[in-house]
Short mmCIF file of C-alpha atoms in Angstrom, two decimals:
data_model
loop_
_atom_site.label_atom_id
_atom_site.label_comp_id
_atom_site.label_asym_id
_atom_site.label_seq_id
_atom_site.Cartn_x
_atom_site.Cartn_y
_atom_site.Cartn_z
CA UNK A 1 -17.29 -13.40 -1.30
CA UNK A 2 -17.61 -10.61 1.32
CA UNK A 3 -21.41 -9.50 1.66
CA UNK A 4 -22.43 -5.76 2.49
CA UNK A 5 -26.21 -4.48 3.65
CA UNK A 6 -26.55 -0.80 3.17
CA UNK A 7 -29.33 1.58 2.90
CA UNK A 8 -26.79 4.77 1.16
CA UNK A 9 -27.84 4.05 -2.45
CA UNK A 10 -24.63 5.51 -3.27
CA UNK A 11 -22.83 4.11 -5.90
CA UNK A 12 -19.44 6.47 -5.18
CA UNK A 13 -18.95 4.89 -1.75
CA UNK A 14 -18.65 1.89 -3.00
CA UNK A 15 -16.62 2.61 -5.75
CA UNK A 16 -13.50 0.79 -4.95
CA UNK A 17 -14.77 -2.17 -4.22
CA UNK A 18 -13.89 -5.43 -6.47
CA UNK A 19 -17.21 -6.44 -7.35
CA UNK A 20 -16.21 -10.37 -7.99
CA UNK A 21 -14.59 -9.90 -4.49
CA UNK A 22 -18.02 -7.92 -2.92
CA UNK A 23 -21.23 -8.84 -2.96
CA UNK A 24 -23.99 -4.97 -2.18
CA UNK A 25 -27.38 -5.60 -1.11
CA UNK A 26 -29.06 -2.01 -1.23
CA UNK A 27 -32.35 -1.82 0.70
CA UNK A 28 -34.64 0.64 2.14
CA UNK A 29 -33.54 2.75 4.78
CA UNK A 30 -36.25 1.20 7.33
CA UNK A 31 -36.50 -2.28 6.27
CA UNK A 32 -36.31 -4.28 9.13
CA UNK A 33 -32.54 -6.12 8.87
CA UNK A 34 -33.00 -10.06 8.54
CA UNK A 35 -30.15 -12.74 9.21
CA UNK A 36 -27.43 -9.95 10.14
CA UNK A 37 -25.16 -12.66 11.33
CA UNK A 38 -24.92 -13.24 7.10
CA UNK A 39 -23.32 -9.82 6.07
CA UNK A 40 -20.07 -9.26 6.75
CA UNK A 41 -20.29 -5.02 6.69
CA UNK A 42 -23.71 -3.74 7.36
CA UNK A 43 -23.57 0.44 6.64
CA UNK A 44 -26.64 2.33 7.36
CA UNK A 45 -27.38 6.29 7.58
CA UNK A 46 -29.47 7.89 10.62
CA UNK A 47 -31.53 11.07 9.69
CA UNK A 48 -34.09 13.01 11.61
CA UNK A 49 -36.90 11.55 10.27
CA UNK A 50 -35.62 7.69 10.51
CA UNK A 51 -35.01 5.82 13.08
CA UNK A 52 -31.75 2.83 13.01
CA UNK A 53 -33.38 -0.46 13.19
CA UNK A 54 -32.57 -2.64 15.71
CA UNK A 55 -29.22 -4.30 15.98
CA UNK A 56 -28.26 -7.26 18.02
CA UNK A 57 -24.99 -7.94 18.46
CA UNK A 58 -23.13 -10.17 16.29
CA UNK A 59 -19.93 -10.56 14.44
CA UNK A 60 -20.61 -8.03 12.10
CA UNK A 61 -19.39 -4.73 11.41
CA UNK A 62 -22.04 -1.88 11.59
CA UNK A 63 -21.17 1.36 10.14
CA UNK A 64 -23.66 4.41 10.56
CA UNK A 65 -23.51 7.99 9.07
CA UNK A 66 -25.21 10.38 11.12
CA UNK A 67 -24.34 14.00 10.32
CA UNK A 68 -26.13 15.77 12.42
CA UNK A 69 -24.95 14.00 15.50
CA UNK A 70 -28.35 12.40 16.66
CA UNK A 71 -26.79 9.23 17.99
CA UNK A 72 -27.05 10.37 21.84
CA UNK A 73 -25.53 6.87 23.02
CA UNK A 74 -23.69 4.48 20.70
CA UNK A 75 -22.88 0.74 21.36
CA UNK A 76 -19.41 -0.34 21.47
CA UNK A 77 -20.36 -2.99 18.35
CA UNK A 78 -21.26 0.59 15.92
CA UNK A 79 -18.99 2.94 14.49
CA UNK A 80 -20.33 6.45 13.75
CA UNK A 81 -19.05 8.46 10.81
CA UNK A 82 -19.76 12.30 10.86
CA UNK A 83 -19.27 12.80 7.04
CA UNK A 84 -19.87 10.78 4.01
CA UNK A 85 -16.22 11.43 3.26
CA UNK A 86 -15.15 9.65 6.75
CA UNK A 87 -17.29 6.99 5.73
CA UNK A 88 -15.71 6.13 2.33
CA UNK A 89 -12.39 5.95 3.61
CA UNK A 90 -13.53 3.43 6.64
CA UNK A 91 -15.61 1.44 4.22
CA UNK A 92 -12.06 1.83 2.09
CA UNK A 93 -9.82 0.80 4.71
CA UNK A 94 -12.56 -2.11 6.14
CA UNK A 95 -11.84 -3.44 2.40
CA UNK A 96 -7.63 -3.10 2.66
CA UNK A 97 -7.59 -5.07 5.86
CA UNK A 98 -9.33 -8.52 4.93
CA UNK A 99 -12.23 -9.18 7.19
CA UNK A 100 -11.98 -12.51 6.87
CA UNK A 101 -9.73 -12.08 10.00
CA UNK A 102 -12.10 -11.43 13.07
CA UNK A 103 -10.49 -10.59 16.05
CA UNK A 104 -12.03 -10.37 20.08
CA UNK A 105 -10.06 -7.53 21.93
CA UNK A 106 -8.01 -8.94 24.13
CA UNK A 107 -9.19 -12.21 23.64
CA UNK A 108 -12.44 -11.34 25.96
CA UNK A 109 -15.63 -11.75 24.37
CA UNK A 110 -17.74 -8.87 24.26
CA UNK A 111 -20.97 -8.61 26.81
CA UNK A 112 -24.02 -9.14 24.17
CA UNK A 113 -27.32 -7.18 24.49
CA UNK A 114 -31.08 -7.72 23.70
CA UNK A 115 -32.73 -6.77 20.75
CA UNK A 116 -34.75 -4.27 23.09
CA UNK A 117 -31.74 -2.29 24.70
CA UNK A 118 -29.87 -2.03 21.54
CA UNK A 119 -33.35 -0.69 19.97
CA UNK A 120 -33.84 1.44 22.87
CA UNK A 121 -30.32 3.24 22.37
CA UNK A 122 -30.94 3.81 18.83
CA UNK A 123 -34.03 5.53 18.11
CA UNK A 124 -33.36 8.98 16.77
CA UNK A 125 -36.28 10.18 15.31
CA UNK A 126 -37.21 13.61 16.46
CA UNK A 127 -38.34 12.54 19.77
CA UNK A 128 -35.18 11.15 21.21
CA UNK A 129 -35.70 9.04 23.96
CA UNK A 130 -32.41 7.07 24.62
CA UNK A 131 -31.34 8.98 27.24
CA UNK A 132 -30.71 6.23 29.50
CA UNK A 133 -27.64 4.62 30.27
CA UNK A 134 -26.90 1.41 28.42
CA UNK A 135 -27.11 -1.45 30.57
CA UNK A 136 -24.99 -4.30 30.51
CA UNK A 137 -25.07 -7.63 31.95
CA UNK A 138 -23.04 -9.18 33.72
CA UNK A 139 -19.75 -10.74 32.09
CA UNK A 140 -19.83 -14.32 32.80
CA UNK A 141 -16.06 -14.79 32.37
CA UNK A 142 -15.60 -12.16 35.10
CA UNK A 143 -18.34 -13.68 37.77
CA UNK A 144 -16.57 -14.55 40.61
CA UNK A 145 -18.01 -15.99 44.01
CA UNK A 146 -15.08 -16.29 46.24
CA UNK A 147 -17.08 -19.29 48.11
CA UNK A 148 -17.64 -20.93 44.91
CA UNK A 149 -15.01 -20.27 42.59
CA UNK A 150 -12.67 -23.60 43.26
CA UNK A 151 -16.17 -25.83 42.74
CA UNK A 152 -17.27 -25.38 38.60
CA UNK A 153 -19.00 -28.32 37.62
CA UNK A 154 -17.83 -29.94 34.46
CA UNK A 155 -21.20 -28.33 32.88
CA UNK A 156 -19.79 -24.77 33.48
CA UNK A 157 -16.65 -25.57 32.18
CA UNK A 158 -17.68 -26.73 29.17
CA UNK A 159 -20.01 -23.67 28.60
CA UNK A 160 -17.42 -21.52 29.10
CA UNK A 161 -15.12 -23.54 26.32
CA UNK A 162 -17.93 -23.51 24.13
CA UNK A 163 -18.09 -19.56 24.31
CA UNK A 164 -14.27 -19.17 24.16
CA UNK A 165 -14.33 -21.39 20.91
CA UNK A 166 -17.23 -19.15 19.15
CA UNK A 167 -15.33 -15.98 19.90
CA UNK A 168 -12.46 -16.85 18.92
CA UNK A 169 -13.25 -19.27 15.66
CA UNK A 170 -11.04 -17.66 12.92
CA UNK A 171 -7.75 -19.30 11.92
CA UNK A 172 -4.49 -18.50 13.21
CA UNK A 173 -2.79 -15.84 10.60
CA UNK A 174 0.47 -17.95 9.91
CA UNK A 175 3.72 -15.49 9.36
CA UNK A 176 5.83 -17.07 6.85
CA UNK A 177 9.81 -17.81 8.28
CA UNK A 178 11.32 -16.38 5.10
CA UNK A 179 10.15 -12.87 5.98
CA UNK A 180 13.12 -11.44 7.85
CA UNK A 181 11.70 -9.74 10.86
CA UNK A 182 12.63 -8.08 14.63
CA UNK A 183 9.43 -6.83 15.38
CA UNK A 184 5.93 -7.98 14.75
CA UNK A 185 3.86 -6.33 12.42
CA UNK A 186 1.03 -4.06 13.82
CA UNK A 187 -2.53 -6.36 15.27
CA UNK A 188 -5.63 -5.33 13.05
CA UNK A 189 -7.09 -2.61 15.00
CA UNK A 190 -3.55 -0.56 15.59
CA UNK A 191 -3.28 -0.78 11.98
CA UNK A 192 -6.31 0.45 11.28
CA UNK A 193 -6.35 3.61 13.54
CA UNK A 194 -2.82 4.20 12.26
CA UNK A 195 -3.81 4.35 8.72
CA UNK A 196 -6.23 7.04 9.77
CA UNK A 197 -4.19 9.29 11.28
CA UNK A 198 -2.04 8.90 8.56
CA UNK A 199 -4.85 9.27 5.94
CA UNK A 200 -6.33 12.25 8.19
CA UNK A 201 -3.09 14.01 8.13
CA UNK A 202 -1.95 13.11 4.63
CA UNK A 203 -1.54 16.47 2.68
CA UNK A 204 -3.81 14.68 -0.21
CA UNK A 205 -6.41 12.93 2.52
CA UNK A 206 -6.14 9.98 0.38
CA UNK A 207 -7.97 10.88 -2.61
CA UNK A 208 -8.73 7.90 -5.19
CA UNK A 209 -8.10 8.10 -9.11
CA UNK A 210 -10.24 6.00 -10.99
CA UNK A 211 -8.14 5.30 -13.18
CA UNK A 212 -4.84 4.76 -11.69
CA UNK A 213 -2.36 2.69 -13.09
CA UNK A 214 0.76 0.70 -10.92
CA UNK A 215 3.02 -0.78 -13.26
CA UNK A 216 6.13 -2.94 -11.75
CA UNK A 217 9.21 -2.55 -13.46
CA UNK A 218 12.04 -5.32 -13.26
CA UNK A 219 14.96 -7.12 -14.98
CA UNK A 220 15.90 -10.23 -14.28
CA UNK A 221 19.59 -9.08 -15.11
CA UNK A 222 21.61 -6.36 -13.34
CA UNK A 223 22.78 -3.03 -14.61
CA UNK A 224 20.15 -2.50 -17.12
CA UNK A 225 19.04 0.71 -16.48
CA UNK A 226 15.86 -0.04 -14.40
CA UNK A 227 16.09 2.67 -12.13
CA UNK A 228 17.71 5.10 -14.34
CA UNK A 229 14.37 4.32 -16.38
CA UNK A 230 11.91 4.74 -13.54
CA UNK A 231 13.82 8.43 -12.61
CA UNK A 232 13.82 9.56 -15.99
CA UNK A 233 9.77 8.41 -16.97
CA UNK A 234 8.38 10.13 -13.74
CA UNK A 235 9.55 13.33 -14.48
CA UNK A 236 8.49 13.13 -18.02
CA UNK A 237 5.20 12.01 -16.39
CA UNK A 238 4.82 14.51 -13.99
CA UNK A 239 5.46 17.21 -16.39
CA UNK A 240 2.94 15.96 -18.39
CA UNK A 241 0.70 17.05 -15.79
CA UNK A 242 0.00 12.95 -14.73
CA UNK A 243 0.26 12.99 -10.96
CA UNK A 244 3.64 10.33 -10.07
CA UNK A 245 4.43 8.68 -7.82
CA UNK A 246 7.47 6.18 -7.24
CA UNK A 247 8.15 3.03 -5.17
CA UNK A 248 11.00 0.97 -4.32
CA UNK A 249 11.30 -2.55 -3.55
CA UNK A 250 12.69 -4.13 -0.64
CA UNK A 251 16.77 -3.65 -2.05
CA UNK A 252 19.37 -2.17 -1.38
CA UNK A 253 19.48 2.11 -0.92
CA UNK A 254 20.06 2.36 -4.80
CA UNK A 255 17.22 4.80 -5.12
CA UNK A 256 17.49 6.89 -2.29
CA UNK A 257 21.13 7.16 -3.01
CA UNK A 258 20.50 8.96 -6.34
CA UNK A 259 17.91 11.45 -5.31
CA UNK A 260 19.58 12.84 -2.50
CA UNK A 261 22.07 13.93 -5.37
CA UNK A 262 19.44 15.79 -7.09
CA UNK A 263 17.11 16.85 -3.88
CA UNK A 264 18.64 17.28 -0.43
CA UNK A 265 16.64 14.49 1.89
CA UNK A 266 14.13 16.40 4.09
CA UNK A 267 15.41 16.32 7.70
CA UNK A 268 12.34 14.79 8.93
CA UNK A 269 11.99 11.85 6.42
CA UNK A 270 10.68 8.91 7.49
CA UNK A 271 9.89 5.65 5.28
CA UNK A 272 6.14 4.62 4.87
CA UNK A 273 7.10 1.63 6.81
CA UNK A 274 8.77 3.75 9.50
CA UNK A 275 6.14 5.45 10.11
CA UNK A 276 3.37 2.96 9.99
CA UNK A 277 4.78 1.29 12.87
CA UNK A 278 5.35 4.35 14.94
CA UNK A 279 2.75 4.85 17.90
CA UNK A 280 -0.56 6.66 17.28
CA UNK A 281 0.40 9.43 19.47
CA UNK A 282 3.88 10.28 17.83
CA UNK A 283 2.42 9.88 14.45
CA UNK A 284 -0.55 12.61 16.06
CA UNK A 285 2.18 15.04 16.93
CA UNK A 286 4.30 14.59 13.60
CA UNK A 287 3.77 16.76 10.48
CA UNK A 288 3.17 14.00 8.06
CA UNK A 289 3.33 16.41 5.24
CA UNK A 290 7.04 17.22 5.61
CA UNK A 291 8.58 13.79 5.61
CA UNK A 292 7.49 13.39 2.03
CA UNK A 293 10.20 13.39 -0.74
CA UNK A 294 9.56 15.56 -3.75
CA UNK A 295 11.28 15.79 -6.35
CA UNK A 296 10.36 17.99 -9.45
CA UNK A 297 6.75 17.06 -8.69
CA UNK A 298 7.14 13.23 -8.33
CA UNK A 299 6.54 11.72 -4.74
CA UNK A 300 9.45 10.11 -3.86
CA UNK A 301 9.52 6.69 -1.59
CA UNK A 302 12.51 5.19 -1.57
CA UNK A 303 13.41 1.95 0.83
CA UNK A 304 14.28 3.23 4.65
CA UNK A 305 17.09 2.43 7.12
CA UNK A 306 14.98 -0.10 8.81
CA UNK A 307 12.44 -1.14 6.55
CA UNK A 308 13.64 -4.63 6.46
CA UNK A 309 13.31 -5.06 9.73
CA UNK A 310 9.77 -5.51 9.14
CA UNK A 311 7.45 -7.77 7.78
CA UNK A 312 6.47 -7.37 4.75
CA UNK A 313 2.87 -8.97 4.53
CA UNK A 314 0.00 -9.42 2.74
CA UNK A 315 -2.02 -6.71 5.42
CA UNK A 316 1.17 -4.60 4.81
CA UNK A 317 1.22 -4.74 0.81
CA UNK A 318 -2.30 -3.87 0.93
CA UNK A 319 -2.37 -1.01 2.91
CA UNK A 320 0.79 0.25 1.28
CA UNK A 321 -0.25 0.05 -2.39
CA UNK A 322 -3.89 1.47 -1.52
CA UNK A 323 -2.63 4.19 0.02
CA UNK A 324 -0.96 5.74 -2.67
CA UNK A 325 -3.51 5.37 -5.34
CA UNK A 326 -4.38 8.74 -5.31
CA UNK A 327 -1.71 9.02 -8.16
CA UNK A 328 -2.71 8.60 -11.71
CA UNK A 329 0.49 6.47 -12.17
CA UNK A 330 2.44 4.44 -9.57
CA UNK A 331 5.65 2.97 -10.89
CA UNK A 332 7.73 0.17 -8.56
CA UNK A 333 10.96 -0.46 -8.77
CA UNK A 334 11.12 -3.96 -7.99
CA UNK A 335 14.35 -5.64 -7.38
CA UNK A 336 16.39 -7.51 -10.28
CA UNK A 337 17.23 -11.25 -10.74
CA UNK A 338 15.26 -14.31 -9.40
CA UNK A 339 12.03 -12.49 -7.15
CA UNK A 340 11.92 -12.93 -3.48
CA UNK A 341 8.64 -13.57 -1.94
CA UNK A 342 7.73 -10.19 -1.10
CA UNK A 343 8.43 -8.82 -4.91
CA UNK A 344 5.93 -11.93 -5.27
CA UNK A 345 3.46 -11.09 -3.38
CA UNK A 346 3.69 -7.43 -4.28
CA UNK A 347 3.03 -8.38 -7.96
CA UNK A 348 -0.79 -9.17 -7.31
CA UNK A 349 -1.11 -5.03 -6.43
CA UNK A 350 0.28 -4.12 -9.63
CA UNK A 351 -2.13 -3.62 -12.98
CA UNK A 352 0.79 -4.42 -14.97
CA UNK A 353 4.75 -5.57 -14.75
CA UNK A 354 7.16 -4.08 -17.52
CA UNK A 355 10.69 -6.05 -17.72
CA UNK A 356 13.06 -4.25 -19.08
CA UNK A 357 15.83 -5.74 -20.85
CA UNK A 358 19.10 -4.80 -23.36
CA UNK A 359 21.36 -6.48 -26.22
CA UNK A 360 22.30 -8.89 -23.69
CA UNK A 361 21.60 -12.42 -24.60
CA UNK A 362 21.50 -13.97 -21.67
CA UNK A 363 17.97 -12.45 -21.55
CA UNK A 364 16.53 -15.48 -23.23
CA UNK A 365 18.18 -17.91 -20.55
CA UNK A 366 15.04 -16.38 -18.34
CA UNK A 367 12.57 -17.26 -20.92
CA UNK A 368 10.82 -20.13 -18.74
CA UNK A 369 11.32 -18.52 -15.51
CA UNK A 370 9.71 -15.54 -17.01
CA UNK A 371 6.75 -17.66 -18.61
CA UNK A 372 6.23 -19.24 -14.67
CA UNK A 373 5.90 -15.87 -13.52
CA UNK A 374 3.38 -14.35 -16.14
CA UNK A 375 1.48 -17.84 -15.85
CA UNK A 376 0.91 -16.83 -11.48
CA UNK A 377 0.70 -12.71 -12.56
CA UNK A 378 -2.14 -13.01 -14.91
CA UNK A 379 -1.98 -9.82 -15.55
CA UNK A 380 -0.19 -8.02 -18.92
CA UNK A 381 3.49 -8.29 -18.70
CA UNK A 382 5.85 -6.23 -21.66
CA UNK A 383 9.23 -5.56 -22.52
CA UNK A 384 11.17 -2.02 -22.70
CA UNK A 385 14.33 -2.41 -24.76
CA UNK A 386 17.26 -0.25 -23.22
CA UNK A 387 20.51 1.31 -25.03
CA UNK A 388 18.94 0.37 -28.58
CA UNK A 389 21.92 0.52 -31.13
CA UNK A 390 22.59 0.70 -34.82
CA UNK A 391 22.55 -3.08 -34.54
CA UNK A 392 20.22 -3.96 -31.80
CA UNK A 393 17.17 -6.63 -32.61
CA UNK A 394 14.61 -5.47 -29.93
CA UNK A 395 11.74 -7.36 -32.20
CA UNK A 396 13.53 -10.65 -32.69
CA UNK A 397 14.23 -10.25 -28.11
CA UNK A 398 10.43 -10.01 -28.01
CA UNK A 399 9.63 -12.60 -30.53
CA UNK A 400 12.01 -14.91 -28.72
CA UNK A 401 10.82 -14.30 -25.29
CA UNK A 402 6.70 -14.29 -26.58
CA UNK A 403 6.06 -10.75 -24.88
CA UNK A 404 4.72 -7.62 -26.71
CA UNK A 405 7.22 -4.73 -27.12
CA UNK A 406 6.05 -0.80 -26.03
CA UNK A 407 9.40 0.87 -27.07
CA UNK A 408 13.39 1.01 -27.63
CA UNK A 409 15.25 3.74 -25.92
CA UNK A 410 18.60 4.74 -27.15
CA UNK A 411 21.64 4.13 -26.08
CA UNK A 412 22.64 6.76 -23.28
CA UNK A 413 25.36 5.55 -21.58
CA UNK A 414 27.65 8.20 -22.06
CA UNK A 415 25.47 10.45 -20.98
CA UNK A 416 24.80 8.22 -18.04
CA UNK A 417 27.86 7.97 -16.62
CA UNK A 418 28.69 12.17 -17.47
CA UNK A 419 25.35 12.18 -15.34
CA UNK A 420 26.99 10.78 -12.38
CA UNK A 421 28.77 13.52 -11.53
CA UNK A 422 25.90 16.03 -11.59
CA UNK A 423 23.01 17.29 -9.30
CA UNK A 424 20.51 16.76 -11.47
CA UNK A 425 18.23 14.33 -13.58
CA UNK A 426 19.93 12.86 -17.02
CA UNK A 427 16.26 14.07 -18.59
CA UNK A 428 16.85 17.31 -17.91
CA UNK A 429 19.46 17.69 -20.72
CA UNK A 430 17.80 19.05 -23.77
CA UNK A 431 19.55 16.25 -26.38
CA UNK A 432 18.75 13.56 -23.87
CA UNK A 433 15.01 14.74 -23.48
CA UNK A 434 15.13 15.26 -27.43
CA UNK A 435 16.12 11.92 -27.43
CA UNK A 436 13.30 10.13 -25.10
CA UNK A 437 10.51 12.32 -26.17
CA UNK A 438 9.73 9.74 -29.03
CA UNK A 439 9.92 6.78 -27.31
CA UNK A 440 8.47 7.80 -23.84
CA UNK A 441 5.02 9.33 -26.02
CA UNK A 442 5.05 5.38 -27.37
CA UNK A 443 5.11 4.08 -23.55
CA UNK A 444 2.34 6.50 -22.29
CA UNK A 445 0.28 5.25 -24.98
CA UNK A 446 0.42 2.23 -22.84
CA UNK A 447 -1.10 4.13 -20.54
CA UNK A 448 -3.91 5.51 -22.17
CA UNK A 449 -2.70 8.89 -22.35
CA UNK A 450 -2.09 10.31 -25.95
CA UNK A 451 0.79 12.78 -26.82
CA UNK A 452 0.30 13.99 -30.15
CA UNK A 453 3.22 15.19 -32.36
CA UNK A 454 2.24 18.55 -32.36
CA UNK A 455 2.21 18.91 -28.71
CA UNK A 456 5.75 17.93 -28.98
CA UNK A 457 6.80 21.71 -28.98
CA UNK A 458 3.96 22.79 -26.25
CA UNK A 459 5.60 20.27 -24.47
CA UNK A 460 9.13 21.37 -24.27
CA UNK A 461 8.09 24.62 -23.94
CA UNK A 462 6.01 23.49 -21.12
CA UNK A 463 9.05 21.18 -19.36
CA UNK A 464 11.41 23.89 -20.01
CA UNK A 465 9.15 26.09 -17.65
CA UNK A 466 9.26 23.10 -15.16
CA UNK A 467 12.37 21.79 -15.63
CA UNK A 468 15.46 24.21 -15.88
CA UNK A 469 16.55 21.54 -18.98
CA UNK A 470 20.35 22.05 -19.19
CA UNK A 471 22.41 22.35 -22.80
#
């Protein structure tokens, strides 16, 4: 469990934090701070009638809002937010990239100082006094004496070890070999300043539902209809006025291959992973708002050219699922058959996985490998039945296979395959939206969003304004 000290009794800042996870000690703002080496985040707010307690140095993270800019000289071990806004989304991002990892920079310690500088530097009550500069002693890793330096005594040496080994105490991160990779992924502090600019320059600055849903969708057999699914639900969603958007799994070009039908690919797209691993300063000079993908509403994120090249990591996952919670609903298209160990490890940032299966029998041959799955998950998994016909048994499938069933669509492959051949969305024909309405008001349920039947009308009336529906 990750401790946090804070004097912001603000229960919104902390609002994404898992609290089994996260353990918040609020106290008063000038408390004197006890055993500081024992928190892992310690987030405090400077006003003009307060004055930040004193802070020796340790391996801690210290956070400080000041808004009114009455820090005159700031340690290199305290980060300074201007805004309470700034501040959520480092206290966010602190949380996405597991501080269990501590890192020295460059493996050099840092030079400590006393309690009494560090106190001196930080009063900022209305008489201001820290004007002088910050004094640092000397680094003893850098002392040279070029009489000396080819005579350390054993003693010195083993001081020196004995510092090296408290700096630099946290395990190794291992990189597993099945990850195919040609580059590294970025160290901890790159990634975090990337994810700012990103987040700074993000059109929707990274605003957090509550209640936001990400539901993986899979089949463990091929040509089912995932995707097909996944297009046709986000528009319906999106329509519905529930912000979309969707995300594919490390295959093959499937998805961007069908939107590009519909929506021509902006010339400046760039995958999320693309762009994570660019350099600060050409993400700084890029408009991150035009390389998104829209299409009828739904944000768009289909696999890249090169994104796997990369490694796909824990770190990654989590900064790539957080950062698109904004949306009320996030659906992944995750890739069919057996999973990989990245659709593994993606599962644990998903709420809940939906498998989505037809009249095929072979379904039931997956039975146990699905049970092994749900049994690591832990989480809700249910079944969509595809191309339901006159003599399709989607309850016996579910009874069979011990999951809870949400809905049957119909059987659309004619329409399907006419759909191939056209610019648009299959849901955009009137008979085939006629035709989902039903079951797709049975699968937002799921979601905790009600459709009534009499909205049915309103509705049409509504997509028919959004989406030119064809006849």
């Amino acid at each position: 469990m990750k401790k946090i000290y804070t004097s912001i009794n603000n229960a919104d800042l902390f609002a994404g934090l898992d609290s089994p996870t996260f353990e918040i000690n609020y106290v008063e703002e000038k408390k004197t701070i006890e055993n500081m080496e024992e928190y892992d985040l310690v987030v405090l707010m400077i006003s003009s009638d307060s004055i930040l307690p004193a802070l020796e140095p340790v391996d801690t993270d210290v956070f400080v809002l000041d808004e009114n800019g009455l820090l005159k000289q700031i340690p290199t071990h305290i980060k300074v937010f201007p805004d309470m806004s700034a501040l959520k989304k480092a206290i966010l991002l602190w949380t996405l990239t597991n501080k269990s990892i501590k890192r020295s920079k460059e493996g050099s310690p840092k030079p400590k100082q006393t309690q009494n500088e560090t106190a001196a530097v930080l009063q900022t009550d209305n008489k201001i006094t820290g004007n002088k500069p910050l004094q640092k002693e000397e680094d003893p890793f850098n002392k040279e004496n070029d009489k000396d330096k080819d005579k350390k005594s054993p003693t010195d040496d083993d001081i020196v070890m004995n510092e090296i080994e408290e700096v630099n105490s946290a395990p190794p991160i291992l990189i597993e070999e099945d990850y195919p990779s040609k580059e590294m992924p970025a160290e901890y502090e790159e990634a975090k300043n990337k994810v700012n600019i990103m987040r700074n320059s993000y059109v929707f600055k990274g605003k957090a539902y509550p209640n936001n849903q990400t539901i993986g969708i899979w089949s463990p057999l091929s040509r089912i209809g995932v995707t097909t699914f996944i297009i046709n639900y986000a528009i319906f969603l999106q329509a519905n006025k529930i912000q979309t958007a969707v995300i594919e799994g490390i295959k093959g070009k499937y998805l961007q291959h069908i939107i590009e039908r519909y929506e021509e690919k902006p010339s400046n797209y760039k995958s999320f992973m693309e762009v994570f691993h660019l350099e600060d300063k050409a993400i700084l000079n890029m408009d991150i708002s035009q390389i998104h993908w829209y299409y009828k509403g739904v944000l768009w994120l289909p696999i890249g050219d090169k994104d796997k090249d990369y490694i796909w990591n824990e770190s990654f996952l989590n900064v790539y699922f957080q950062f698109f919670r904004y949306h009320d609903v996030v659906l992944v298209d995750l890739p069919n058959g057996e999973m990989q160990q990245e659709t593994l490890a993606s599962l644990q940032h998903m709420d809940e996985l939906w498998i989505v299966i037809d009249n095929s029998m072979d379904i039931l041959l997956w039975k146990s490998y699905i049970q092994s799955i749900q049994k690591d998950f832990n989480k809700p998994i249910k079944l969509l039945f595809n191309r339901k016909m006159p003599f399709s048994k989607p309850e016996e499938f579910a009874k069979e296979l011990e999951l809870p069933l949400v809905a049957a669509l119909p059987d659309l492959t004619e329409e399907h395959y006419k759909n191939q051949f056209e610019n648009h969305a299959l849901i955009e024909h009137t008979a085939v939206f006629n035709k989902l309405l039903d079951p797709f008001r049975l699968i937002t349920q799921e979601l905790g969003v009600e459709i009534p039947p009499s909205r049915k009308l309103m509705m049409m009336n509504y997509l028919r304004k959004f989406i030119p529906l064809k006849g």
